[in-house]
């Protein structure tokens, strides 16, 4: 089993910056893709950013140019640097990881989420 623990959420003013982190632990052979999703009250959960094991990235249209996803493979940790934050970025941010438990089997898991609140 693999566990994901997010940290770094909090309250920030519009235009400010924040970095959230997600650390994976447990029975991991290797991690493939890691991603950040977010969900605001009354809204659908949406993809924010993802990063492959090779470092290729994709971003949601609403955060392109403002957010940067990165990872430290030695620490099994993924980061999301959020700049120029807007009130509409307010949401619970969830980490997701796709991983290999051995040479043949894959699975994925979710973190519990960390709340990011952007005040106007």
CSV table of C-alpha atoms in Angstrom, one decimal:
chain,number,residue,atom,x,y,z
A,1,UNK,CA,0.0,0.0,0.0
A,2,UNK,CA,1.1,3.6,-0.8
A,3,UNK,CA,0.2,6.6,1.2
A,4,UNK,CA,0.3,10.2,0.1
A,5,UNK,CA,0.6,13.1,2.5
A,6,UNK,CA,0.0,16.7,1.3
A,7,UNK,CA,1.3,19.8,3.1
A,8,UNK,CA,1.7,23.5,2.6
A,9,UNK,CA,-1.8,24.7,2.1
A,10,UNK,CA,-3.1,27.8,3.8
A,11,UNK,CA,-4.4,31.3,3.4
A,12,UNK,CA,-2.8,33.7,1.0
A,13,UNK,CA,-3.7,37.1,-0.5
A,14,UNK,CA,-4.5,37.4,-4.2
A,15,UNK,CA,-1.3,37.9,-6.2
A,16,UNK,CA,0.7,36.0,-3.7
A,17,UNK,CA,2.5,32.6,-3.9
A,18,UNK,CA,2.3,29.3,-2.2
A,19,UNK,CA,4.0,25.9,-2.6
A,20,UNK,CA,2.2,22.7,-1.7
A,21,UNK,CA,4.0,19.3,-1.3
A,22,UNK,CA,3.0,15.7,-1.5
A,23,UNK,CA,5.2,12.9,-0.2
A,24,UNK,CA,4.6,9.3,-1.1
A,25,UNK,CA,5.6,6.3,1.2
A,26,UNK,CA,4.9,2.6,1.4
A,27,UNK,CA,5.3,-0.3,-0.9
A,28,UNK,CA,6.6,1.5,-3.9
A,29,UNK,CA,8.6,-0.1,-6.7
A,30,UNK,CA,8.7,3.1,-8.7
A,31,UNK,CA,6.3,6.0,-9.3
A,32,UNK,CA,5.2,6.8,-12.8
A,33,UNK,CA,2.9,9.8,-13.0
A,34,UNK,CA,2.1,12.3,-10.2
A,35,UNK,CA,-0.5,14.9,-10.4
A,36,UNK,CA,-2.4,17.7,-8.6
A,37,UNK,CA,-6.1,18.0,-8.8
A,38,UNK,CA,-8.4,20.6,-7.1
A,39,UNK,CA,-12.0,20.8,-6.1
A,40,UNK,CA,-13.9,23.9,-5.0
A,41,UNK,CA,-17.2,23.7,-3.1
A,42,UNK,CA,-20.0,22.9,-5.6
A,43,UNK,CA,-17.6,22.4,-8.5
A,44,UNK,CA,-16.2,19.4,-10.3
A,45,UNK,CA,-12.7,18.1,-9.4
A,46,UNK,CA,-10.3,19.2,-12.1
A,47,UNK,CA,-6.8,18.5,-13.2
A,48,UNK,CA,-4.3,21.2,-12.2
A,49,UNK,CA,-1.0,19.7,-13.3
A,50,UNK,CA,0.7,16.4,-13.9
A,51,UNK,CA,4.3,15.2,-14.3
A,52,UNK,CA,5.6,12.0,-15.6
A,53,UNK,CA,8.6,10.0,-14.3
A,54,UNK,CA,10.7,11.5,-17.1
A,55,UNK,CA,9.7,15.1,-16.2
A,56,UNK,CA,7.2,15.9,-18.9
A,57,UNK,CA,4.4,18.1,-17.7
A,58,UNK,CA,0.8,19.1,-18.5
A,59,UNK,CA,-1.2,21.9,-17.0
A,60,UNK,CA,-4.8,22.9,-16.9
A,61,UNK,CA,-5.6,25.9,-19.0
A,62,UNK,CA,-6.6,28.1,-16.0
A,63,UNK,CA,-3.1,27.7,-14.4
A,64,UNK,CA,-0.8,27.8,-17.3
A,65,UNK,CA,2.0,30.3,-16.8
A,66,UNK,CA,1.3,30.7,-13.1
A,67,UNK,CA,1.8,27.2,-11.6
A,68,UNK,CA,4.8,24.9,-11.9
A,69,UNK,CA,4.8,21.2,-11.0
A,70,UNK,CA,8.1,19.4,-10.1
A,71,UNK,CA,9.2,16.3,-8.4
A,72,UNK,CA,12.1,14.9,-6.4
A,73,UNK,CA,12.3,11.2,-7.3
A,74,UNK,CA,14.8,10.4,-4.5
A,75,UNK,CA,12.2,11.7,-2.0
A,76,UNK,CA,9.1,10.4,-3.8
A,77,UNK,CA,7.8,13.9,-3.5
A,78,UNK,CA,5.9,16.2,-5.9
A,79,UNK,CA,5.6,19.9,-5.5
A,80,UNK,CA,3.2,22.5,-6.9
A,81,UNK,CA,4.5,26.1,-7.0
A,82,UNK,CA,1.6,28.5,-7.3
A,83,UNK,CA,2.2,32.1,-8.2
A,84,UNK,CA,0.0,35.0,-9.0
A,85,UNK,CA,-2.8,33.4,-7.1
A,86,UNK,CA,-6.4,34.4,-7.8
A,87,UNK,CA,-9.5,34.0,-5.6
A,88,UNK,CA,-10.8,31.4,-8.1
A,89,UNK,CA,-7.8,29.2,-7.2
A,90,UNK,CA,-9.4,28.6,-3.8
A,91,UNK,CA,-10.0,24.9,-3.5
A,92,UNK,CA,-8.9,21.7,-1.8
A,93,UNK,CA,-5.8,20.5,-3.6
A,94,UNK,CA,-5.4,16.7,-3.9
A,95,UNK,CA,-2.3,14.7,-4.8
A,96,UNK,CA,-2.5,11.6,-7.0
A,97,UNK,CA,0.2,9.1,-7.8
A,98,UNK,CA,0.3,6.3,-10.3
A,99,UNK,CA,3.0,3.8,-9.3
A,100,UNK,CA,4.4,0.3,-9.9
A,101,UNK,CA,4.2,-2.1,-7.0
A,102,UNK,CA,6.5,-4.5,-8.9
A,103,UNK,CA,7.7,-4.9,-12.5
A,104,UNK,CA,4.2,-5.8,-13.7
A,105,UNK,CA,1.5,-4.2,-11.6
A,106,UNK,CA,0.3,-0.6,-11.4
A,107,UNK,CA,-2.0,1.2,-9.1
A,108,UNK,CA,-2.9,4.7,-8.0
A,109,UNK,CA,-3.8,6.4,-4.8
A,110,UNK,CA,-5.0,9.8,-3.5
A,111,UNK,CA,-4.0,12.0,-0.7
A,112,UNK,CA,-6.5,13.5,1.8
A,113,UNK,CA,-6.1,17.0,0.4
A,114,UNK,CA,-4.8,20.4,1.6
A,115,UNK,CA,-6.9,23.5,1.6
A,116,UNK,CA,-5.7,26.6,-0.3
A,117,UNK,CA,-7.7,29.8,0.3
A,118,UNK,CA,-6.9,32.9,-1.7
A,119,UNK,CA,-8.4,36.1,-0.4
A,120,UNK,CA,-9.4,39.1,-2.6
